[in-house]
Coordinates of C-alpha atoms and ligand atoms in Angstrom, one line a residue:
M19 CA -5.3 154.8 -107.8
P20 CA -3.3 152.4 -105.8
K21 CA 0.0 154.2 -106.1
T22 CA 2.1 154.0 -103.0
N23 CA 4.7 156.1 -101.2
A24 CA 7.3 153.9 -102.9
D25 CA 6.1 155.0 -106.3
L26 CA 6.1 158.6 -105.2
A27 CA 9.6 158.2 -103.8
A28 CA 10.8 156.7 -107.1
A29 CA 9.2 159.5 -109.1
F30 CA 10.8 162.2 -106.9
E31 CA 14.2 160.5 -107.0
Q32 CA 14.0 160.4 -110.8
T33 CA 12.9 164.0 -110.9
A34 CA 15.9 164.9 -108.8
D35 CA 18.3 163.0 -111.1
L36 CA 16.9 164.5 -114.2
L37 CA 16.8 168.0 -112.8
E38 CA 20.4 167.6 -111.8
L39 CA 21.3 166.4 -115.3
Q40 CA 19.8 169.7 -116.5
Q41 CA 21.9 171.5 -114.0
A42 CA 18.8 172.9 -112.2
N43 CA 19.2 174.8 -108.9
P44 CA 20.9 172.5 -106.5
F45 CA 18.5 173.4 -103.7
R46 CA 15.6 172.3 -105.8
V47 CA 17.4 169.0 -106.6
R48 CA 18.1 168.5 -103.0
A49 CA 14.4 169.2 -102.0
Y50 CA 13.2 166.4 -104.3
R51 CA 15.9 164.0 -103.1
N52 CA 15.0 164.7 -99.4
A53 CA 11.3 164.2 -100.2
A54 CA 12.1 160.9 -102.0
R55 CA 14.0 159.7 -98.9
L56 CA 11.2 160.8 -96.6
L57 CA 8.5 159.1 -98.7
G58 CA 10.6 155.9 -99.0
E59 CA 10.4 155.4 -95.3
L60 CA 7.1 157.0 -94.3
R61 CA 4.7 154.5 -92.9
L62 CA 1.7 156.8 -93.3
D63 CA 0.2 156.2 -96.7
L64 CA -0.1 159.6 -98.2
V65 CA -2.1 158.4 -101.2
A66 CA -4.8 157.1 -98.9
Q67 CA -4.6 160.3 -97.0
V68 CA -5.4 162.3 -100.2
E69 CA -8.0 159.8 -101.3
A70 CA -9.8 160.2 -98.0
G71 CA -9.8 164.0 -98.5
R72 CA -7.6 164.5 -95.5
P73 CA -5.0 167.2 -95.6
L74 CA -1.4 166.1 -95.7
P75 CA 0.3 166.2 -92.3
R76 CA 3.2 168.6 -91.8
L77 CA 6.3 166.9 -93.0
P78 CA 9.9 167.9 -92.7
G79 CA 11.1 169.5 -95.9
I80 CA 7.8 169.4 -97.7
G81 CA 6.6 172.9 -98.5
A82 CA 3.6 174.0 -100.4
D83 CA 5.2 173.3 -103.8
L84 CA 6.1 169.7 -103.0
A85 CA 2.8 169.1 -101.1
G86 CA 1.1 170.1 -104.4
K87 CA 3.2 167.6 -106.3
I88 CA 2.3 164.8 -103.8
E89 CA -1.4 165.6 -104.3
E90 CA -1.0 165.7 -108.1
F91 CA 0.7 162.3 -108.0
A92 CA -1.8 160.8 -105.7
R93 CA -4.7 162.0 -107.8
S94 CA -3.4 161.4 -111.3
G95 CA -0.5 158.9 -110.9
H96 CA 1.7 161.3 -112.7
L97 CA 4.0 164.3 -112.2
A98 CA 3.7 166.6 -115.2
L99 CA 7.2 167.9 -114.4
L100 CA 8.7 164.4 -114.5
D101 CA 6.8 163.6 -117.7
R102 CA 8.3 166.7 -119.3
L103 CA 11.8 165.9 -118.1
R104 CA 11.5 162.4 -119.5
R105 CA 10.6 163.8 -122.9
Q106 CA 13.5 166.1 -122.8
I107 CA 16.2 163.6 -121.9
P108 CA 16.8 160.3 -123.9
A109 CA 15.7 157.2 -122.1
G110 CA 19.2 155.6 -122.4
V111 CA 20.6 158.6 -120.5
T112 CA 18.2 158.0 -117.7
E113 CA 19.3 154.3 -117.7
M114 CA 22.9 155.4 -117.3
L115 CA 22.0 157.0 -114.0
Q116 CA 21.1 153.5 -112.7
L117 CA 24.7 152.4 -113.0
P118 CA 26.6 152.4 -109.6
G119 CA 29.2 155.1 -109.7
L120 CA 27.6 157.2 -112.4
G121 CA 25.8 160.2 -110.9
P122 CA 24.2 163.0 -112.9
K123 CA 27.4 165.0 -113.2
R124 CA 29.3 162.2 -114.9
V125 CA 26.4 161.2 -117.0
R126 CA 26.0 164.7 -118.2
A127 CA 29.7 164.9 -119.2
L128 CA 29.3 161.6 -121.1
Y129 CA 26.4 162.6 -123.1
E130 CA 27.5 166.1 -123.8
E131 CA 31.1 165.3 -124.7
L132 CA 30.7 161.9 -126.3
H133 CA 27.1 162.2 -127.4
V134 CA 26.3 158.7 -126.0
T135 CA 22.6 158.2 -125.3
T136 CA 22.3 154.4 -124.8
L137 CA 24.1 151.8 -122.6
P138 CA 25.5 149.9 -125.6
A139 CA 26.9 153.2 -127.0
L140 CA 28.5 153.9 -123.6
A141 CA 30.0 150.4 -123.5
R142 CA 31.5 151.0 -127.0
A143 CA 32.9 154.3 -125.9
A144 CA 34.5 152.5 -122.9
R145 CA 36.0 149.8 -125.0
D146 CA 37.4 152.3 -127.5
G147 CA 39.1 154.1 -124.7
R148 CA 37.2 157.4 -125.3
I149 CA 36.0 157.8 -121.8
R150 CA 39.4 158.0 -120.1
A151 CA 40.2 161.0 -122.3
L152 CA 37.5 163.0 -120.6
P153 CA 38.5 165.4 -117.8
G154 CA 37.9 163.8 -114.4
F155 CA 37.4 160.2 -115.7
G156 CA 40.6 158.2 -116.2
A157 CA 41.3 154.6 -117.2
R158 CA 40.2 153.2 -113.8
T159 CA 36.8 154.8 -114.0
E160 CA 36.4 153.7 -117.6
A161 CA 37.0 150.1 -116.6
R162 CA 34.5 150.4 -113.7
I163 CA 31.9 151.8 -116.1
L164 CA 32.3 148.8 -118.4
E165 CA 32.0 146.4 -115.5
A166 CA 28.9 148.2 -114.3
I167 CA 27.2 147.9 -117.7
E168 CA 28.0 144.2 -117.8
A169 CA 26.8 143.6 -114.3
H170 CA 23.6 145.7 -115.0
G171 CA 22.7 143.2 -117.7
R172 CA 23.3 140.2 -115.4
R173 CA 22.0 141.3 -112.1
P174 CA 18.4 140.5 -111.1
Q175 CA 16.9 143.6 -109.6
R176 CA 16.1 143.3 -105.9
L177 CA 14.2 145.9 -103.9
K178 CA 15.0 147.1 -100.5
L179 CA 12.8 145.5 -97.9
V180 CA 11.1 148.8 -97.0
T181 CA 10.2 149.4 -100.6
A182 CA 8.8 145.9 -101.2
A183 CA 6.8 146.2 -98.0
Q184 CA 5.2 149.4 -99.2
Y185 CA 4.2 147.8 -102.5
A186 CA 3.0 144.7 -100.7
A187 CA 0.8 146.7 -98.3
A188 CA -1.1 148.4 -101.0
L189 CA -1.6 145.2 -103.0
I190 CA -2.6 143.3 -99.9
A191 CA -5.3 145.9 -99.1
W192 CA -6.6 145.5 -102.7
L193 CA -6.7 141.7 -102.5
R194 CA -8.6 141.8 -99.2
R195 CA -11.5 143.3 -101.2
A196 CA -11.5 140.3 -103.6
P197 CA -14.7 138.2 -103.6
G198 CA -14.8 135.6 -100.7
V199 CA -11.3 136.3 -99.4
S200 CA -10.9 135.5 -95.7
E201 CA -7.2 136.1 -95.4
V202 CA -4.2 137.5 -97.4
A203 CA -0.6 137.0 -96.2
A204 CA 2.8 137.9 -97.5
A205 CA 5.2 134.9 -97.8
G206 CA 8.6 134.6 -99.3
S207 CA 11.6 136.7 -98.5
L208 CA 9.4 139.6 -97.4
R209 CA 7.9 137.5 -94.5
R210 CA 11.4 136.4 -93.6
S211 CA 12.5 140.1 -93.4
R212 CA 15.4 139.7 -95.8
E213 CA 17.1 143.0 -96.4
T214 CA 16.2 142.9 -100.1
V215 CA 13.3 141.2 -101.9
G216 CA 13.4 139.6 -105.4
D217 CA 9.7 139.2 -105.9
L218 CA 6.6 139.3 -103.8
D219 CA 4.9 136.0 -102.9
L220 CA 1.3 136.5 -101.7
L221 CA -1.1 134.0 -100.4
A222 CA -4.9 134.4 -100.3
C223 CA -7.5 132.2 -98.8
A224 CA -10.8 131.9 -100.7
P225 CA -13.2 129.3 -102.1
D226 CA -13.1 130.7 -105.6
G227 CA -9.5 131.1 -106.7
A228 CA -10.3 132.2 -110.2
A229 CA -12.3 135.2 -109.0
V230 CA -9.4 136.3 -106.7
C231 CA -6.9 135.9 -109.6
R232 CA -9.2 138.0 -111.8
H233 CA -9.4 140.6 -109.1
M234 CA -5.6 140.9 -109.0
L235 CA -5.3 141.2 -112.8
A236 CA -7.7 144.2 -112.4
Y237 CA -5.2 145.9 -110.0
P238 CA -4.4 149.2 -111.8
E239 CA -0.7 148.8 -111.3
V240 CA -0.5 145.6 -113.2
A241 CA 1.7 146.2 -116.2
E242 CA 2.1 142.7 -117.6
V243 CA 0.4 139.3 -116.9
R244 CA 2.9 136.5 -117.0
A245 CA 0.6 133.7 -116.0
A246 CA -3.0 133.5 -114.7
G247 CA -5.2 130.5 -113.8
D248 CA -7.7 129.2 -111.2
T249 CA -5.3 129.1 -108.2
R250 CA -2.3 131.2 -109.2
A251 CA -1.3 134.3 -111.1
T252 CA 2.0 136.0 -111.8
V253 CA 2.1 139.6 -112.8
L254 CA 4.6 142.4 -113.2
L255 CA 3.7 145.7 -111.6
A256 CA 4.4 149.1 -113.2
S257 CA 7.2 149.5 -110.7
G258 CA 8.9 146.4 -112.2
L259 CA 8.2 144.3 -109.2
Q260 CA 7.0 140.7 -109.9
V261 CA 4.2 139.3 -107.8
D262 CA 3.3 135.6 -107.4
L263 CA -0.2 135.0 -106.0
R264 CA -1.5 131.7 -104.9
V265 CA -5.1 131.1 -103.7
V266 CA -5.7 128.2 -101.4
A267 CA -8.4 126.7 -99.3
E268 CA -8.5 127.4 -95.6
A269 CA -7.8 123.8 -94.8
S270 CA -4.3 123.9 -96.4
F271 CA -3.4 127.6 -95.7
G272 CA -0.7 126.7 -93.1
A273 CA 1.0 124.2 -95.5
A274 CA 0.9 126.8 -98.4
L275 CA 2.2 129.5 -96.1
L276 CA 5.0 127.3 -94.9
Y277 CA 6.0 126.3 -98.4
F278 CA 5.9 129.8 -99.9
T279 CA 7.6 131.4 -97.0
G280 CA 10.7 129.3 -97.6
S281 CA 13.5 129.6 -97.7
K282 CA 14.0 126.9 -100.2
A283 CA 16.9 125.5 -98.1
H284 CA 14.7 125.4 -95.0
N285 CA 11.9 123.7 -96.9
I286 CA 14.3 121.0 -98.1
R287 CA 15.3 120.2 -94.6
L288 CA 11.7 120.0 -93.4
R289 CA 10.8 117.6 -96.3
T290 CA 13.8 115.4 -95.4
L291 CA 12.6 115.4 -91.7
A292 CA 9.1 114.4 -92.9
I293 CA 10.5 111.5 -95.0
E294 CA 12.6 110.3 -92.0
R295 CA 9.3 110.1 -90.1
R296 CA 7.6 108.2 -92.9
M297 CA 5.5 111.2 -94.0
K298 CA 5.4 113.5 -96.9
L299 CA 5.4 117.3 -96.8
N300 CA 4.3 119.6 -99.7
E301 CA 2.4 122.8 -100.3
Y302 CA -0.9 121.1 -99.5
G303 CA -0.1 119.5 -96.2
L304 CA 1.8 116.9 -94.2
F305 CA 0.6 113.4 -95.2
A306 CA 1.0 109.8 -93.9
G307 CA 0.0 107.7 -96.9
R308 CA -3.3 109.3 -98.0
R309 CA -4.1 110.6 -94.5
T310 CA -3.7 114.3 -93.9
V311 CA -1.7 114.7 -90.7
A312 CA -1.6 118.5 -90.6
A313 CA -2.3 121.3 -93.0
A314 CA -4.3 124.2 -91.7
T315 CA -1.6 125.9 -89.6
E316 CA 2.1 126.1 -89.5
Q317 CA 2.1 125.3 -85.8
E318 CA 0.4 122.0 -86.4
I319 CA 2.8 121.0 -89.2
Y320 CA 5.9 121.9 -87.2
G321 CA 4.4 120.1 -84.2
K322 CA 3.8 116.9 -86.1
L323 CA 7.4 117.0 -87.3
G324 CA 8.4 117.2 -83.7
L325 CA 9.5 120.8 -83.8
P326 CA 8.3 124.0 -82.2
W327 CA 7.1 126.7 -84.6
I328 CA 10.1 128.4 -86.1
P329 CA 9.9 132.2 -86.7
P330 CA 10.2 133.1 -90.4
E331 CA 13.3 135.2 -89.9
L332 CA 15.2 132.0 -88.8
R333 CA 14.1 129.9 -91.8
E334 CA 17.4 129.9 -93.7
D335 CA 18.9 126.5 -92.8
R336 CA 21.5 128.2 -90.7
G337 CA 21.1 125.9 -87.7
E338 CA 17.5 126.6 -86.8
I339 CA 16.3 123.0 -87.5
E340 CA 19.0 121.6 -85.2
A341 CA 18.2 124.2 -82.5
A342 CA 14.5 123.4 -82.9
L343 CA 15.1 119.7 -82.5
K344 CA 16.9 120.4 -79.2
D345 CA 14.1 122.8 -78.2
A346 CA 16.9 125.4 -78.1
L347 CA 15.6 128.1 -80.4
P348 CA 16.5 131.6 -79.4
V349 CA 13.7 133.8 -77.9
L350 CA 14.0 136.5 -80.6
I351 CA 14.0 140.1 -79.7
E352 CA 10.8 142.1 -80.4
R353 CA 10.2 145.7 -81.1
R354 CA 8.6 146.2 -77.7
D355 CA 11.8 145.1 -76.0
L356 CA 13.6 148.2 -77.1
A357 CA 13.7 150.7 -74.2
G358 CA 15.6 153.5 -75.8
D359 CA 17.6 154.6 -78.9
L360 CA 21.2 155.5 -78.7
H361 CA 21.8 157.3 -82.0
A362 CA 19.7 160.2 -83.4
H363 CA 20.4 163.5 -85.2
T364 CA 18.9 167.0 -84.8
D365 CA 19.0 170.2 -86.7
W366 CA 22.2 171.0 -84.9
S367 CA 23.8 168.9 -87.7
D368 CA 22.0 167.3 -90.6
G369 CA 18.7 166.3 -88.9
A370 CA 15.4 167.8 -89.8
A371 CA 14.0 168.5 -86.3
G372 CA 15.0 170.2 -83.1
I373 CA 16.1 168.3 -80.0
E374 CA 12.8 168.6 -78.2
A375 CA 10.8 167.4 -81.3
M376 CA 13.1 164.4 -81.6
A377 CA 12.6 163.6 -77.9
R378 CA 8.9 163.8 -78.2
A379 CA 8.9 161.6 -81.3
A380 CA 11.0 159.0 -79.6
Q381 CA 8.6 159.1 -76.6
A382 CA 5.7 158.7 -79.0
H383 CA 7.4 155.6 -80.4
G384 CA 7.4 154.0 -77.0
L385 CA 11.0 154.8 -76.0
S386 CA 12.0 156.0 -72.6
Y387 CA 15.5 157.4 -73.5
L388 CA 17.2 158.9 -76.5
A389 CA 20.9 159.8 -77.1
I390 CA 21.4 163.0 -79.1
S391 CA 24.3 162.2 -81.3
D392 CA 24.9 164.7 -84.1
H393 CA 27.9 164.6 -86.5
S394 CA 31.3 166.0 -85.6
R395 CA 33.0 168.9 -87.3
R396 CA 34.8 167.0 -90.1
L397 CA 31.5 166.3 -91.8
T398 CA 31.1 169.9 -93.0
V399 CA 28.3 169.1 -95.4
A400 CA 26.3 167.9 -92.4
H401 CA 27.2 171.0 -90.3
G402 CA 29.1 168.8 -87.9
L403 CA 29.7 170.1 -84.4
D404 CA 33.0 171.6 -83.2
P405 CA 33.8 171.6 -79.5
P406 CA 32.2 175.0 -78.7
R407 CA 28.9 174.1 -80.4
L408 CA 29.0 170.6 -78.9
A409 CA 29.3 172.2 -75.4
R410 CA 26.4 174.5 -76.1
Q411 CA 24.3 171.6 -77.4
C412 CA 25.1 169.6 -74.2
A413 CA 23.9 172.5 -72.1
E414 CA 20.7 172.6 -74.1
V415 CA 20.1 168.8 -73.7
E416 CA 20.7 169.0 -70.0
A417 CA 18.3 172.0 -69.7
L418 CA 15.7 170.0 -71.7
N419 CA 16.1 167.0 -69.4
R420 CA 15.1 169.1 -66.5
R421 CA 11.9 170.1 -68.3
L422 CA 10.9 166.9 -70.2
A423 CA 8.8 164.2 -68.5
G424 CA 8.5 160.6 -69.8
I425 CA 11.7 160.7 -71.8
E426 CA 15.3 161.1 -70.8
L427 CA 17.9 162.5 -73.1
L428 CA 21.6 161.4 -73.1
T429 CA 24.3 163.7 -74.4
G430 CA 26.4 162.3 -77.2
I431 CA 28.2 162.6 -80.5
E432 CA 28.7 160.6 -83.7
V433 CA 32.3 161.3 -84.0
D434 CA 34.2 160.7 -87.3
V435 CA 37.0 158.3 -87.3
L436 CA 39.9 160.0 -89.1
D437 CA 42.1 158.3 -91.7
D438 CA 44.6 157.1 -89.0
G439 CA 42.0 155.8 -86.6
S440 CA 42.1 158.9 -84.3
L441 CA 38.9 160.8 -83.6
D442 CA 37.7 164.1 -85.1
L443 CA 37.3 165.7 -81.6
P444 CA 39.8 166.0 -78.8
E445 CA 39.4 163.9 -75.6
A446 CA 38.5 167.0 -73.6
A447 CA 35.5 167.7 -75.8
L448 CA 34.4 164.1 -75.6
A449 CA 35.0 163.7 -71.8
P450 CA 31.7 165.2 -70.6
L451 CA 29.5 163.2 -73.0
E452 CA 27.6 160.1 -72.1
V453 CA 27.4 158.3 -75.6
V454 CA 30.4 158.5 -77.9
I455 CA 29.7 156.7 -81.2
A456 CA 32.6 156.3 -83.6
A457 CA 31.8 156.3 -87.3
V458 CA 33.6 155.8 -90.5
H459 CA 32.5 158.3 -93.2
S460 CA 35.5 158.4 -95.4
K461 CA 38.3 156.4 -97.0
F462 CA 36.0 153.5 -97.8
D463 CA 38.5 152.0 -100.3
L464 CA 41.4 151.2 -97.9
S465 CA 42.8 147.7 -98.1
R466 CA 41.3 145.2 -95.6
A467 CA 44.4 145.3 -93.4
A468 CA 44.5 149.1 -93.4
Q469 CA 40.8 149.5 -92.8
T470 CA 40.8 147.0 -90.0
R471 CA 43.9 148.6 -88.3
R472 CA 42.1 152.0 -88.5
I473 CA 38.9 150.8 -86.9
L474 CA 40.6 148.8 -84.2
A475 CA 42.6 152.0 -83.4
A476 CA 39.4 153.9 -83.0
L477 CA 38.0 151.3 -80.7
E478 CA 41.0 151.8 -78.4
Q479 CA 39.9 155.3 -77.7
P480 CA 38.6 155.2 -74.1
K481 CA 35.4 157.2 -74.6
V482 CA 34.1 155.2 -77.5
R483 CA 31.1 153.0 -76.5
I484 CA 29.4 152.3 -79.8
L485 CA 30.7 151.6 -83.3
A486 CA 28.3 153.1 -85.9
H487 CA 27.2 151.1 -89.0
P488 CA 30.2 148.8 -88.9
V489 CA 30.6 148.0 -92.6
G490 CA 29.3 151.3 -94.1
R491 CA 27.3 149.8 -96.9
L492 CA 24.3 151.4 -98.5
I493 CA 22.1 148.6 -99.9
D494 CA 22.1 148.9 -103.7
R495 CA 24.3 152.0 -103.7
R496 CA 27.6 151.3 -101.9
E497 CA 29.4 148.1 -101.2
P498 CA 30.5 147.5 -97.6
Y499 CA 34.1 148.4 -96.9
D500 CA 36.6 145.6 -96.7
V501 CA 37.2 144.9 -93.0
D502 CA 38.0 141.9 -90.8
M503 CA 34.6 141.7 -89.1
L504 CA 35.7 139.1 -86.6
A505 CA 38.6 141.1 -85.5
V506 CA 36.3 144.2 -85.1
I507 CA 33.8 142.2 -83.1
R508 CA 36.5 140.7 -80.8
K509 CA 37.9 144.2 -80.2
C510 CA 34.4 145.5 -79.4
K511 CA 33.9 142.7 -76.9
A512 CA 37.3 143.3 -75.3
R513 CA 36.7 147.1 -75.0
G514 CA 33.0 146.8 -73.9
V515 CA 31.9 148.7 -77.1
A516 CA 28.6 147.8 -78.6
L517 CA 28.3 147.2 -82.4
E518 CA 25.5 149.3 -83.8
L519 CA 22.8 147.6 -85.9
N520 CA 21.8 150.7 -87.8
A521 CA 18.1 150.3 -88.5
H522 CA 17.9 152.6 -91.5
P523 CA 16.4 150.5 -94.2
E524 CA 19.1 151.5 -96.6
R525 CA 21.9 150.5 -94.2
L526 CA 20.7 147.5 -92.0
D527 CA 24.3 147.4 -90.9
L528 CA 25.2 145.0 -89.2
T529 CA 24.2 142.3 -91.6
D530 CA 22.3 139.3 -90.2
V531 CA 25.4 137.1 -90.4
A532 CA 27.4 139.7 -88.5
C533 CA 24.8 139.9 -85.8
R534 CA 25.1 136.2 -85.3
M535 CA 28.9 136.5 -85.1
A536 CA 28.6 139.3 -82.5
K537 CA 26.2 137.1 -80.5
D538 CA 28.5 134.1 -80.7
E539 CA 31.5 136.2 -79.6
G540 CA 29.5 137.6 -76.7
A541 CA 29.7 141.2 -78.0
R542 CA 26.9 143.6 -77.4
V543 CA 24.7 145.1 -80.1
A544 CA 22.8 148.5 -80.1
I545 CA 19.8 148.6 -82.4
N546 CA 19.7 152.3 -83.3
S547 CA 17.4 154.3 -85.6
D548 CA 20.0 156.9 -86.6
A549 CA 16.9 159.0 -87.0
H550 CA 17.3 162.3 -88.9
A551 CA 13.6 163.1 -88.7
E552 CA 10.7 162.4 -86.3
H553 CA 9.1 159.7 -88.4
E554 CA 12.4 157.8 -88.7
F555 CA 12.0 156.1 -85.4
D556 CA 9.6 153.8 -87.4
N557 CA 12.7 152.3 -88.9
L558 CA 13.5 150.5 -85.7
D559 CA 11.1 147.8 -86.9
F560 CA 13.5 147.0 -89.8
G561 CA 16.4 146.9 -87.3
I562 CA 14.4 144.4 -85.3
G563 CA 13.7 142.3 -88.4
Q564 CA 17.4 142.2 -89.2
A565 CA 18.3 141.4 -85.5
R566 CA 15.9 138.5 -85.5
R567 CA 17.5 137.2 -88.7
G568 CA 20.7 137.4 -86.7
W569 CA 19.3 135.3 -83.9
L570 CA 19.5 138.2 -81.4
E571 CA 17.7 138.0 -78.1
T572 CA 16.9 140.7 -75.5
G573 CA 20.1 140.0 -73.6
D574 CA 22.3 140.6 -76.6
V575 CA 21.0 144.1 -77.2
I576 CA 22.2 146.9 -74.9
N577 CA 19.3 149.3 -75.5
T578 CA 16.7 146.8 -74.2
R579 CA 17.9 147.6 -70.7
P580 CA 16.4 150.3 -68.5
L581 CA 18.2 153.7 -68.5
G582 CA 19.9 153.1 -65.1
E583 CA 21.7 150.0 -66.4
V584 CA 22.6 151.6 -69.7
R585 CA 24.1 154.5 -67.9
A586 CA 26.2 152.1 -65.8
W587 CA 27.3 150.4 -68.9
L588 CA 28.2 153.7 -70.6
A589 CA 30.2 154.7 -67.6
G590 CA 32.2 151.5 -67.9
K591 CA 30.9 150.2 -64.6
E592 CA 29.9 146.9 -66.0
E593 CA 31.5 143.7 -67.3
R594 CA 34.1 144.4 -70.1
Ligands
DGT18 P1 13.4 136.3 -103.4 O1 12.1 136.3 -104.1 O2 14.5 136.1 -104.3 O3 13.6 137.5 -102.5 O4 13.4 135.0 -102.3 P2 12.2 134.1 -101.9 O5 12.7 133.3 -100.8 O6 11.0 134.8 -101.8 O7 12.1 133.1 -103.1 P3 11.0 132.8 -104.3 O8 10.2 133.9 -104.5 O9 11.8 132.2 -105.4 O10 10.2 131.6 -103.7 C1 9.3 131.8 -102.6 C2 9.3 130.6 -101.7 O11 8.7 129.5 -102.4 C3 10.7 130.1 -101.4 O12 11.3 130.8 -100.3 C4 10.4 128.6 -101.2 C5 9.3 128.3 -102.2 N1 9.8 127.8 -103.4 C6 9.8 128.4 -104.6 N2 10.3 127.6 -105.6 C7 10.7 126.5 -105.0 C8 11.3 125.3 -105.4 O13 11.6 125.1 -106.6 N3 11.5 124.3 -104.4 C9 11.2 124.6 -103.2 N4 11.4 123.6 -102.3 N5 10.6 125.6 -102.7 C10 10.4 126.6 -103.6
CA19 CA1 10.0 136.0 -103.4
CA20 CA1 8.3 134.1 -106.1

């Protein structure tokens, strides 16, 4: 049963939605949502765990009931509860939940008050002006719903990188068991670490391509076969994800990997370079007339084109070819370059674990320091800290520091930026802290000018050293707020504030392009996990992928430095 954590996460998320539609106990709804979030990020494959007969590890928020559900899903591929909910609720209503801006509460109102159970019926209701008449809706919401339905039809579905990676890992493991396979690799946008993935491009190396294609068609998750032949197959998985598989000979593996990794724009530039050098480049190799110049590895092909090997994350035709020609490619940051993490939560606010557990987890992830930065009081839903609780937490952090070996904690806070750009806590409360992170969690819809003014004002506050998730987007769920990023970056540079690259796979905020802007302006970046649970330090990998797409090097990232240097920077004793 090659279901993956991503399938489980989707099933739990849907269970939560449908339970909420039925107005189930909010705590129960929340438990499923939290479990979905956990599974969506967890690296450990729980399915394999169950298959191997190993007990599930202790996981935050997963009690006996949910653990039973995980085992049920791993063993049967189904959740009886979800199947029942789906029978009780019309499919069109479930579909409405996919529309941005329509949560269970609104969907419930729409189908109870207007009796709409399909998207076309909902669109009609919007056009007839029936939605605006409902309490809590209004003409603006009605117009947005109509737009969302239209966009829903147009927009190709893209998966978050973390989700695509989970599906890919399970399928790659399956393909490695195909007859005669010596290698399986992911290509396409997944290999380039794009923040979202349209479809999976996989490459296998084997003498008998037809046998490998047949093996893939036998993958139990295949829902639809779109094409199948001796060297390639295209299928749709039950999750809706499309997979393109190519099977090639070892002699041309590098050429195929290069071609199918893309991007298309990068490939076009390489082909032009080949032509200028009187050669021809395609998915089978680099050729001079009929002679094969290079084909087995990417290194050889780049080499014969007069280029160093270019890391996949750079292959977007954003200047990497020019840099390579001058032998001036950046030396991209790697995960092992991170020395510490400057943003994490604990159960003092909305985190799942205590301070010590988070410290141990950070240490287990190879980090040597960790800032404890819980939310401030304005975020009441997250049990944000007021000055007295913050002072008590600091005392506890300092006490722990005297006891812990191998990891050093820094005191800190993720303090809300208020509507006018002032901070949620008074200067006196912030003064003793080492790491003050300013974060926007409200008023996302201000005009560009107003939002920019607000954030620049927050950056003027003397204790602020990091700007959290600078554009506030949630991939697939919330658009970034409108802000003049260049102005923000320049202010950060001027004030000696680091821009956070929040590594949560749903945020990946900064974007790759903004990372590049920050680097070009000479501003510092902090790659932070924003971990709310022990396993979330794994997410740093996704931050690194995004940073590499943004051309970042060790020197651009503040938390690659040893603690002593970071403390000096935090204290403002370094270049501004
Ligand atoms: P995605 O799937 O939208 O996330 O993005 P990619 O980059 O994975 O794009 P995809 O799956 O359409 O194609 C995978 C790679 O195959 C692409 O990056 C370059 C190569 N490729 C596909 N179609 C073409 C084409 O028509 N011309 C060229 N030059 N390359 C192509
Ligand atoms: Ca693709
Ligand atoms: Ca493709």
